[in-house]
Coordinates of C-alpha atoms and ligand atoms in Angstrom, one line a residue:
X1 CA 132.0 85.2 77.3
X2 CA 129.5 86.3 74.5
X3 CA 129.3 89.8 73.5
X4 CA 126.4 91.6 74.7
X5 CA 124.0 92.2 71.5
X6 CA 122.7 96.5 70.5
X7 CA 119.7 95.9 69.1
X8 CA 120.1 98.4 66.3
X9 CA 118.1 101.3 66.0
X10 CA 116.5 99.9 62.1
X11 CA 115.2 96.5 64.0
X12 CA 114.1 99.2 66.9
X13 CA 112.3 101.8 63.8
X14 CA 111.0 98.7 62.6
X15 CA 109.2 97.6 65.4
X16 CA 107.7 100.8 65.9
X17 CA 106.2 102.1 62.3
X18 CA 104.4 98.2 62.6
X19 CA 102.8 100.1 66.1
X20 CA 102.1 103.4 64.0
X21 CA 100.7 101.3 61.5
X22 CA 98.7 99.2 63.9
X23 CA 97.3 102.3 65.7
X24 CA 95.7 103.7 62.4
X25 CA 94.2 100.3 62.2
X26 CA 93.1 99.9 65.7
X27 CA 92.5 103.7 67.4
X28 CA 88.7 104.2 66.4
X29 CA 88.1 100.9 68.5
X30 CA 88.9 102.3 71.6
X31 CA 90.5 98.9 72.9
X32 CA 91.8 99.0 76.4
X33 CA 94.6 96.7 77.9
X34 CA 95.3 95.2 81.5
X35 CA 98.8 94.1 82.3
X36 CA 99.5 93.0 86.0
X37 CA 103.0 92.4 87.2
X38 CA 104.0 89.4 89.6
X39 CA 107.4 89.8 91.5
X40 CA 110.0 92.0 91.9
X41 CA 111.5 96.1 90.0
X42 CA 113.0 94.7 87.3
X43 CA 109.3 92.8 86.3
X44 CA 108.1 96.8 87.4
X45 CA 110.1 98.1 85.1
X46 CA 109.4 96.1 82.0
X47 CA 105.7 96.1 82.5
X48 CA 106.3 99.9 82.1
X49 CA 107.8 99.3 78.5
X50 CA 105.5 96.6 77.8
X51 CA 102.9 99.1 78.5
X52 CA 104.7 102.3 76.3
X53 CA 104.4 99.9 73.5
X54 CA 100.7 98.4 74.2
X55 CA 100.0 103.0 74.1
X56 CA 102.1 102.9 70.8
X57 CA 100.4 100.5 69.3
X58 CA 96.7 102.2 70.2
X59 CA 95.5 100.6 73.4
X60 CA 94.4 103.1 76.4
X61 CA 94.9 101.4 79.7
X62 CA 92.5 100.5 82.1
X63 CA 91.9 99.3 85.6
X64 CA 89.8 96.6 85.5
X65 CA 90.2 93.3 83.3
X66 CA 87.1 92.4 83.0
X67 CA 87.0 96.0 80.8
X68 CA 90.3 94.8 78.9
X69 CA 90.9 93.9 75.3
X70 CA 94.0 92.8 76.0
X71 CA 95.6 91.0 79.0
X72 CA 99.3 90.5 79.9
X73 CA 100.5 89.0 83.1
X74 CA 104.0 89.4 83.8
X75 CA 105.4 86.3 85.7
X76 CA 108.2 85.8 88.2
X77 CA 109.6 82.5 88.9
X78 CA 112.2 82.9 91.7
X79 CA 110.1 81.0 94.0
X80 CA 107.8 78.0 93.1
X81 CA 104.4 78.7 94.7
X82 CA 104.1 81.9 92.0
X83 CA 103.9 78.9 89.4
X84 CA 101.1 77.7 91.3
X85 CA 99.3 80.7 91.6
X86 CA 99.6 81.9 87.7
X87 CA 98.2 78.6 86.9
X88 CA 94.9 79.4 89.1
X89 CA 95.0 82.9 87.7
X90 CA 95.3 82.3 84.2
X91 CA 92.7 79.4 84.3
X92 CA 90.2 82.1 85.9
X93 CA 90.6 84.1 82.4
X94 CA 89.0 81.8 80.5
X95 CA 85.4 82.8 81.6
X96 CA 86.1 86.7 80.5
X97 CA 87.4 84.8 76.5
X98 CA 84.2 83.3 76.4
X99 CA 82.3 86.8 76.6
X100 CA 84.9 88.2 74.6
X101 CA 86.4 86.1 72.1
X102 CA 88.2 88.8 70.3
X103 CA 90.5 89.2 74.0
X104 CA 94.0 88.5 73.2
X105 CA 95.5 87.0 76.7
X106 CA 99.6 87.2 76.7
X107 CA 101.9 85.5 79.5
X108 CA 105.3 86.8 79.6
X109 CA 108.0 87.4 81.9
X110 CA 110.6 85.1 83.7
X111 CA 108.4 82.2 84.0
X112 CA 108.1 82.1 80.2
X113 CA 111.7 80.9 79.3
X114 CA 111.4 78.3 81.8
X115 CA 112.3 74.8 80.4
X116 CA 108.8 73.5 78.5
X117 CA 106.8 76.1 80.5
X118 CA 105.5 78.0 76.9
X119 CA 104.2 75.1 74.9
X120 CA 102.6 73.7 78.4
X121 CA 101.0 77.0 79.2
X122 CA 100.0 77.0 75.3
X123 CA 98.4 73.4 75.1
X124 CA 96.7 73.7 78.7
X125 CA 95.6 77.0 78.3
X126 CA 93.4 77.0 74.4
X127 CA 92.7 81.1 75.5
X128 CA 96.3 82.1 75.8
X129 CA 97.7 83.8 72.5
X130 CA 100.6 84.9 73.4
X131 CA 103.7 83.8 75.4
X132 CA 106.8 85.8 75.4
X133 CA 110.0 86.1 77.6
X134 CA 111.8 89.4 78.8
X135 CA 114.4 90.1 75.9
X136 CA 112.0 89.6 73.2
X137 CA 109.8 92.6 74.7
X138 CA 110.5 94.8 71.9
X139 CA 108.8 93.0 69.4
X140 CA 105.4 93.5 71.2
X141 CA 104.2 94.7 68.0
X142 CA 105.4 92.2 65.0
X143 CA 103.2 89.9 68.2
X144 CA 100.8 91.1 68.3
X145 CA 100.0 91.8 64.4
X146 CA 100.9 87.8 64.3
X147 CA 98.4 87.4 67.3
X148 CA 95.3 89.4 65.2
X149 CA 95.5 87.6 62.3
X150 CA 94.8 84.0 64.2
X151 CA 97.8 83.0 65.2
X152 CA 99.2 81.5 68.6
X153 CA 102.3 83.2 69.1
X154 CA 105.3 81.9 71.3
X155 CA 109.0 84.1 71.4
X156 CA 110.9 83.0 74.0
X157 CA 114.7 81.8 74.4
X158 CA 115.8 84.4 71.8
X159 CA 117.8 87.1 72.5
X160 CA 119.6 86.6 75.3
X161 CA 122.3 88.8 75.1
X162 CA 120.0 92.0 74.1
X163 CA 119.7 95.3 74.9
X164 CA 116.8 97.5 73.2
X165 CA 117.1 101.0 73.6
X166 CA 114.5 104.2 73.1
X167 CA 111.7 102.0 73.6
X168 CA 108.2 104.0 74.3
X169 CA 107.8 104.1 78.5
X170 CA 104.4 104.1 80.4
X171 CA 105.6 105.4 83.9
X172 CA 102.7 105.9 86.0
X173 CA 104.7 106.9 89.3
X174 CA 105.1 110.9 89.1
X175 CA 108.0 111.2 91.6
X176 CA 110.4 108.2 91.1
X177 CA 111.5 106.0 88.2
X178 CA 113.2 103.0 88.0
X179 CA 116.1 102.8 85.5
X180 CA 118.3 99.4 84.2
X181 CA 121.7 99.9 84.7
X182 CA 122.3 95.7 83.6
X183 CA 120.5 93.1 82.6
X184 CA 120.4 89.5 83.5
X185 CA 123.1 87.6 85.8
X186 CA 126.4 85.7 85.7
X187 CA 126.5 84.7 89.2
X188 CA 124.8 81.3 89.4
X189 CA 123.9 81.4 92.9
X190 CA 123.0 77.7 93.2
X191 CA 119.8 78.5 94.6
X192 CA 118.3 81.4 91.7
X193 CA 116.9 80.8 88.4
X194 CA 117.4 84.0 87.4
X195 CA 121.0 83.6 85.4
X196 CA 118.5 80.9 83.2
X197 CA 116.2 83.0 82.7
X198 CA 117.3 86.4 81.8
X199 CA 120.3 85.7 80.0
X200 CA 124.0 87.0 80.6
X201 CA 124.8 89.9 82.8
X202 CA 125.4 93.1 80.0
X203 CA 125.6 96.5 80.6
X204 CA 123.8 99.6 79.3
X205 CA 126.2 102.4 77.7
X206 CA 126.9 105.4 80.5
X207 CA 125.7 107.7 78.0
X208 CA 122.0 105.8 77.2
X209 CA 121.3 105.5 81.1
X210 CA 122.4 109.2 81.4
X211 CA 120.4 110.3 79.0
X212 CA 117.2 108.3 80.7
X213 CA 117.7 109.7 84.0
X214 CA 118.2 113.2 82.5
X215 CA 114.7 113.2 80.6
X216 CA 113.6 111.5 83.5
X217 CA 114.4 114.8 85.8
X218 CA 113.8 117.0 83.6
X219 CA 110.0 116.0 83.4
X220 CA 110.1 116.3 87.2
X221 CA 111.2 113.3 88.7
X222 CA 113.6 113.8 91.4
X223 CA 114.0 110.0 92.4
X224 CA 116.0 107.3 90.5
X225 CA 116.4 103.8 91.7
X226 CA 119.3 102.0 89.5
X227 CA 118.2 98.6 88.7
X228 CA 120.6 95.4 88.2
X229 CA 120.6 91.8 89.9
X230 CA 124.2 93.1 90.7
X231 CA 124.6 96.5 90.8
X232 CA 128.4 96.5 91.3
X233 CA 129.2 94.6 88.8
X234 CA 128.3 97.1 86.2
X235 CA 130.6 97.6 83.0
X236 CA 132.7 94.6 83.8
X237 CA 131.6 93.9 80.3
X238 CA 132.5 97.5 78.9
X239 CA 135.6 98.5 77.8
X240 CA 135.5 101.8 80.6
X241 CA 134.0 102.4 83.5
X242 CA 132.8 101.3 87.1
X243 CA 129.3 101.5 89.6
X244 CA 131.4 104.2 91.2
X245 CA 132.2 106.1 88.5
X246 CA 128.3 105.7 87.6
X247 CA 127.1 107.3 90.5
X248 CA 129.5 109.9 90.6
X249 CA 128.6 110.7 86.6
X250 CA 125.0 111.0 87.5
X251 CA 125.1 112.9 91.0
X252 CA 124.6 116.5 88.9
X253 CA 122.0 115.4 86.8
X254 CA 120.0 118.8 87.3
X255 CA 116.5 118.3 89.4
X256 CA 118.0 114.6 90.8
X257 CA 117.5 114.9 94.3
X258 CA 117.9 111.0 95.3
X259 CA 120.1 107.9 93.8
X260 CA 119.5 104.8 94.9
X261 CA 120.3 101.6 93.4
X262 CA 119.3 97.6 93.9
X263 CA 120.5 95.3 94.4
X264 CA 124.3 95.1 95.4
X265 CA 126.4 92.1 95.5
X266 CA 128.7 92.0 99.1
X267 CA 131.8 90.4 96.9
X268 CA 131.7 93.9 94.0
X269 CA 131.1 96.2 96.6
X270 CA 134.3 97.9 96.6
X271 CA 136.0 100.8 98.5
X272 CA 135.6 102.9 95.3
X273 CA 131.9 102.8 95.7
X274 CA 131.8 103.3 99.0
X275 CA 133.5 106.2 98.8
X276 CA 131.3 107.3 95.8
X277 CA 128.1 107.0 98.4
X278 CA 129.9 109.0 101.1
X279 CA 131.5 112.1 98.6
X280 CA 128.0 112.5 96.3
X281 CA 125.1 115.1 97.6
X282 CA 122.5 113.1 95.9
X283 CA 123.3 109.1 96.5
X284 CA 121.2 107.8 99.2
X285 CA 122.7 106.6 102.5
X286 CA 120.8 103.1 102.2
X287 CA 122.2 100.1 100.7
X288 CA 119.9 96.9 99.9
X289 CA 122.8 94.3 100.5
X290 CA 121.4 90.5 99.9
X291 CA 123.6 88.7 102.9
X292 CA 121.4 85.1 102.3
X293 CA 122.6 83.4 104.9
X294 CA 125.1 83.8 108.3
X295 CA 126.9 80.7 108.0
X296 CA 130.2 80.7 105.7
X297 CA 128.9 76.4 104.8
X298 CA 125.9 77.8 103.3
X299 CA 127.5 80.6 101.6
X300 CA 130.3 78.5 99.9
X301 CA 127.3 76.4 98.9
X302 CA 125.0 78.8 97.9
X303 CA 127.7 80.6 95.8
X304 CA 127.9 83.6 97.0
X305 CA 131.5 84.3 96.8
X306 CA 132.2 85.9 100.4
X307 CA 132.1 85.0 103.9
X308 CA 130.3 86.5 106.7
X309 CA 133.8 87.7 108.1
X310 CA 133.7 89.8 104.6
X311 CA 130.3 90.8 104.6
X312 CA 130.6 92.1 108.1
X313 CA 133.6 94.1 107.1
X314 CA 131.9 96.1 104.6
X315 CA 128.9 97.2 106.4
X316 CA 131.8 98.4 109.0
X317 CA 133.2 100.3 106.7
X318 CA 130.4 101.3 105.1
X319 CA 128.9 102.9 108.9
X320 CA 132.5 104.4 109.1
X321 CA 131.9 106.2 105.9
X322 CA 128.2 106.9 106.0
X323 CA 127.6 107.6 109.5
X324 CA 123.6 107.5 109.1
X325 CA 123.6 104.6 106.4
X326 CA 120.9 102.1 106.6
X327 CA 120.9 98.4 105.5
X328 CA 118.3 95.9 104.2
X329 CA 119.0 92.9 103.0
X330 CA 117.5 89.4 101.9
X331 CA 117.7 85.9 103.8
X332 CA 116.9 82.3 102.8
X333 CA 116.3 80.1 105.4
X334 CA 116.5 76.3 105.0
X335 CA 118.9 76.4 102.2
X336 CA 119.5 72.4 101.9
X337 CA 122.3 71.0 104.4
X338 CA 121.2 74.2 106.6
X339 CA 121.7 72.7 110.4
X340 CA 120.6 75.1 113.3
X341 CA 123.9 75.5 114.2
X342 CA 124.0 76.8 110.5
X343 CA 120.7 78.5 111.1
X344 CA 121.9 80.2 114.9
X345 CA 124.9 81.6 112.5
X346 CA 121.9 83.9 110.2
X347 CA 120.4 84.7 113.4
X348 CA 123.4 86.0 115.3
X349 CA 124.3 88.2 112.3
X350 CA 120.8 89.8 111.9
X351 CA 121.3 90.2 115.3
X352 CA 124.6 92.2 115.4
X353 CA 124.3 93.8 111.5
X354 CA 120.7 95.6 113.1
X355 CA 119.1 95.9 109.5
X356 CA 116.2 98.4 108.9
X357 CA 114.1 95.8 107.3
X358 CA 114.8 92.1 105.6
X359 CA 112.9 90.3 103.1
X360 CA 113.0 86.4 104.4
X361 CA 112.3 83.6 102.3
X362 CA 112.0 79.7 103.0
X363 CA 114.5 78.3 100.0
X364 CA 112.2 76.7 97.4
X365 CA 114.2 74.3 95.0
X366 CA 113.7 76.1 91.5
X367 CA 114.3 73.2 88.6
X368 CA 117.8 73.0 86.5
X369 CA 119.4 75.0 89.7
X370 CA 122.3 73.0 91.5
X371 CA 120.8 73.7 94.9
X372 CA 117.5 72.0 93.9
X373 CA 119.5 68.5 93.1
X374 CA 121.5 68.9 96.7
X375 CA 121.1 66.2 99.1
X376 CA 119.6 67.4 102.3
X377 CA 116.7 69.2 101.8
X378 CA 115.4 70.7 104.5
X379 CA 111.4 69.6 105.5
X380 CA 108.8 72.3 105.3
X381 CA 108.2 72.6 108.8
X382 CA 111.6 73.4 109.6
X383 CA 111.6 76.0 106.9
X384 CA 108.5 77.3 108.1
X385 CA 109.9 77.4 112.2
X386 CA 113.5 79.0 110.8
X387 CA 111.3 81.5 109.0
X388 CA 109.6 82.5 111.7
X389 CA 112.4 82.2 114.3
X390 CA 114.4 84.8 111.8
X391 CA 110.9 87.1 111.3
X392 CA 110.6 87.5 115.2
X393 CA 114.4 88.6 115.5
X394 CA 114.0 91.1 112.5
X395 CA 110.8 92.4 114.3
X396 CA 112.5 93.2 117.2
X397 CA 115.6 94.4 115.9
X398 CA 113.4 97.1 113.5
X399 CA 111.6 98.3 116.9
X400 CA 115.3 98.5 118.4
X401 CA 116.6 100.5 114.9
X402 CA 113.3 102.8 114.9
X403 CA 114.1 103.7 118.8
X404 CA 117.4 105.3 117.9
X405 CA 115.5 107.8 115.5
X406 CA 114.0 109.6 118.1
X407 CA 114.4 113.5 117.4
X408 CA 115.8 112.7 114.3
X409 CA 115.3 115.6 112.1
X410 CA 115.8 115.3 107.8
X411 CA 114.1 115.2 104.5
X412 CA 111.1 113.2 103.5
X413 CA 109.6 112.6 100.1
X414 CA 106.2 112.5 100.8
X415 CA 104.4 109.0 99.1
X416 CA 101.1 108.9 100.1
X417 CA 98.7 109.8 103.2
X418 CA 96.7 107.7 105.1
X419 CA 92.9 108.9 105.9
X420 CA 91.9 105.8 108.7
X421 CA 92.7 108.5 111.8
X422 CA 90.6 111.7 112.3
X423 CA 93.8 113.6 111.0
X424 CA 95.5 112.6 107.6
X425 CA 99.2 111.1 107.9
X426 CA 101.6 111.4 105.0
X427 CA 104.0 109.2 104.8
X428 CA 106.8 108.9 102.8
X429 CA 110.9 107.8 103.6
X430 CA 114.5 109.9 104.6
X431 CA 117.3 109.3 101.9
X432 CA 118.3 106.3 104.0
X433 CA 114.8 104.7 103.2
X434 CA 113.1 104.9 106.8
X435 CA 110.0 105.5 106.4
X436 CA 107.8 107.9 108.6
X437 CA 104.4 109.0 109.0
X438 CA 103.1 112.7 110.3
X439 CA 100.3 114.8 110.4
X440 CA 99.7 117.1 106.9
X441 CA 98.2 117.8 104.0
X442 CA 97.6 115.5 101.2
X443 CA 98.5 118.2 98.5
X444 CA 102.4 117.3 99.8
X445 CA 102.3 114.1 98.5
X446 CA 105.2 113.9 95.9
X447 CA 106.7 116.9 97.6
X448 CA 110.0 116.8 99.5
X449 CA 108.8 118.2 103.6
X450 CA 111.3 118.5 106.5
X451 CA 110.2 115.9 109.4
X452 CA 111.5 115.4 112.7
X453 CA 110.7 112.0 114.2
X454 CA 108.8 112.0 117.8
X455 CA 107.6 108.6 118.4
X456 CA 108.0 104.8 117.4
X457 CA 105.2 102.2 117.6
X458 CA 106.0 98.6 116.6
X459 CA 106.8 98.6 113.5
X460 CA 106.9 102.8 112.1
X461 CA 108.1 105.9 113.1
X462 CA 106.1 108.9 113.9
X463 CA 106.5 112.4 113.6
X464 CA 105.9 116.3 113.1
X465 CA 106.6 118.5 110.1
X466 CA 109.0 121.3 111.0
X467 CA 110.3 124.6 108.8
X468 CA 114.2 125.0 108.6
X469 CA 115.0 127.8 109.9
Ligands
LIG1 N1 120.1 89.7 92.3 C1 119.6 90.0 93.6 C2 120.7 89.6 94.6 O1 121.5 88.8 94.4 O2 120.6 90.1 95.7 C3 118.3 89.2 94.0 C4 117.4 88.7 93.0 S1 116.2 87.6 93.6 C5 115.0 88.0 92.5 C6 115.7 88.2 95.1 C7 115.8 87.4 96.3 O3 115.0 86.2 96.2 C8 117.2 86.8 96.5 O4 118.1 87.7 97.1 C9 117.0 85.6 97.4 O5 117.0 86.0 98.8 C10 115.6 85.2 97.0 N2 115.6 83.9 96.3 C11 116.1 83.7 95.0 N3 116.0 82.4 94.7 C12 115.3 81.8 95.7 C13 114.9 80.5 96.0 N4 115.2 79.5 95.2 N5 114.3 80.2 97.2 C14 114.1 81.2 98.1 N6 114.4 82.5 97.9 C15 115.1 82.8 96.7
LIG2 FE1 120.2 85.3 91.5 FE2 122.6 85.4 92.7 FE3 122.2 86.6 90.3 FE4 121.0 87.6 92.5 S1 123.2 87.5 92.1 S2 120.0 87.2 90.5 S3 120.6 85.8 93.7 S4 122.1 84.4 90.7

């Protein structure tokens, strides 16, 4: 296995006096940027770095991209129809280029280090100017500086093994952050496309992702989500430590109030980490655990590396542990040689696991994947009826969890409030991620507010503030 690669802190410097230098050149011309992000946290969080850099480098941003100097969209390929869609959205640009020809437009993201996708998006698209995939993001500004004096620009493929560090952040969310414990994937889950296109799995150093979640804190943040495509299997590529012994490390950090962490792989999760999330005051009792399917055919196909006898075992010992601990997880139905017998198998575990919420997907074949060149594809329509089979389950079995929180009484962080009733409802989740909604006042919103839950509707939970005490 190749090494993972620092990106030294010269090559780092070096990006960023070209961004001093450009913003001497640029900041009297008030230029504004756009970026919008397509799929999932990890996307979320590099469009934050993407946009610390765009700040370095002298753009302000703004809301609108019709008002936009520069535009970024930040792809996601896991499923095909997003390919679709970019296509329509970055055709749509070309109208605001012609009243602005001095608009650089930039693709990057996942998509990008798809096979061919660069030089296609580059020869159909005469307005893009820049295509660039998610390891090259610190050289934004040696980009754009190519990019302003006239030339097309496409860095993808490179870098695969990298990790930058100290890059400039533009976090707009005053209450949580999102922090990379890993990047990329070794797991080859027959299905994903993400192992192709963000590189090898590679850890961060325990001290650099210390270090981010202490400044994080310390400018008043009180909720950290660790981010890898496999949390558990972090510093399998270090010479010391363990996920456990990550959570434990970080539990003091003064002002953390919550941990949580996405998204964990059933075959790393291991006793030590369970035990971590049952003997720390600050790791949340809520553990997004991707189960994919309920049928040990599918999983052997799919990869996954466990059985549903073995999946079922840890969220038994996990509810053992963590007495209020809540599970999410993902599902893909129609997986190719899925039968219903196969498919009955995912519905009778949703059905006995009770997960707070699932995010259910129809498999799409994703190109250079061993699933997508498996005989027995499913048709649409059964996708389509398997998909809504599972979504009516999982509806009823949220309804069934949200019952059982009736007089429930615990912390809420406070997200947002909700102004369509007379009254205003907050709303805002318990450490296990339900999420609840109660009368109060919008001045709590980021706040941390006791709630006892009084009532459930189909698919939230309602309730009262209340003082400890
Ligand atoms: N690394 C995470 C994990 O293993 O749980 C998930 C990463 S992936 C971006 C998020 C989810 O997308 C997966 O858990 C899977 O359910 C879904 N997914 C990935 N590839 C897919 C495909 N080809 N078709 C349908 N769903 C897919
Ligand atoms: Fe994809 Fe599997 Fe890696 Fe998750 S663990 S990113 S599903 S290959």
């Amino acid at each position: 296995m190749q090494n993972r690669v620092l990106i030294s802190e010269k090559q780092i410097n070096r990006q960023m006096n070209l961004a001093d230098q450009l913003n001497r050149e640029l900041k009297s011309r008030n230029l504004k940027f756009y970026v919008e992000t397509f799929g999932c946290q990890m996307n979320v969080r590099d469009s934050e770095t993407i946009k610390g850099i765009l700040v370095r480098i002298g753009y302000t941003e703004c809301a609108e991209k019709e008002e936009a100097d520069l535009i970024f969209y930040n792809t996601c390929c896991v499923r095909e129809h997003a390919e679709k869609r970019l296509m329509g959205n970055i055709g749509a640009l070309k109208d605001l280029k012609d009243a602005n020809p001095g608009l650089i437009i930039g693709i990057c993201g996942c998509m990008m280090q798809q096979d061919g996708m660069a030089k296609k998006l580059l020869k159909r698209f005469p307005h893009v100017s820049l295509i660039f995939g998610p390891n090259v993001v610190f050289r934004i500004p040696e980009m754009i500086e190519r990019v302003l004096s006239g030339e097309r620009v496409i860095m993808t493929d490179e870098e695969n093994f990298a990790i930058a560090e100290n890059l400039p952040q533009l976090r707009d969310n005053p209450r949580s952050a999102f922090v990379n414990i890993t990047f990329g994937c070794n797991n080859f889950c027959t299905y994903c496309i993400v192992p192709f296109v963000r590189g090898r799995e590679r850890s961060r150093d325990f001290e650099n992702i210390y270090k981010e979640v202490e400044t994080l804190c310390s400018s008043g943040i009180t909720e950290i989500t660790l981010l890898g495509q496999n949390v558990n299997s972090y510093a399998n590529d270090l010479n010391s430590g363990s996920f456990a012994e990550l959570l434990v490390g970080l539990n003091d950090i003064p002002g953390l109030k919550r941990l949580r962490f996405m998204s964990s792989h059933p075959k790393d999760l291991n006793d030590d980490v369970i035990k971590a999330i049952a003997s720390t005051s600050h790791v949340c009792h809520h553990v997004h655990l991707p189960v994919q399917s309920g049928s040990n055919e599918i999983l052997k196909r799919m990869n996954r590396k466990y059985s549903r006898e073995e999946y079922l075992d840890i969220i038994r010992k996990l509810r053992a542990a963590v007495p209020d601990i809540e599970f999410t997880t993902d599902i893909i139905v129609g997986f190719p040689g899925e039968t219903e017998e196969m498919f009955q198998e995912t519905l009778s575990l949703v059905d006995e696991v009770g997960f707070a919420a699932a995010f259910t997907f129809a498999y799409s074949p994703r190109a250079g994947t061993a699933a997508a060149k498996m005989k027995d594809q499913i048709p649409e329509y059964i996708k389509k009826r398997r998909l809504q089979e599972l979504n009516q389950l999982q509806a009823k079995k949220t309804v069934e969890n949200n019952q059982k929180y009736i007089g429930y009484e615990g912390e809420v962080l406070v997200e947002g409030f909700d102004q369509r009733t007379n009254e205003t409802l907050l709303y805002g989740k318990y450490s296990n991620f339900k999420m609840v909604y109660f009368p109060g006042n919008p001045e709590q919103v980021n706040t941390y507010v006791n709630v006892r839950v009084l009532a459930t509707n189909k698919n939230s939970m309602i309730g009262e503030q209340f003082q400890i005490k």
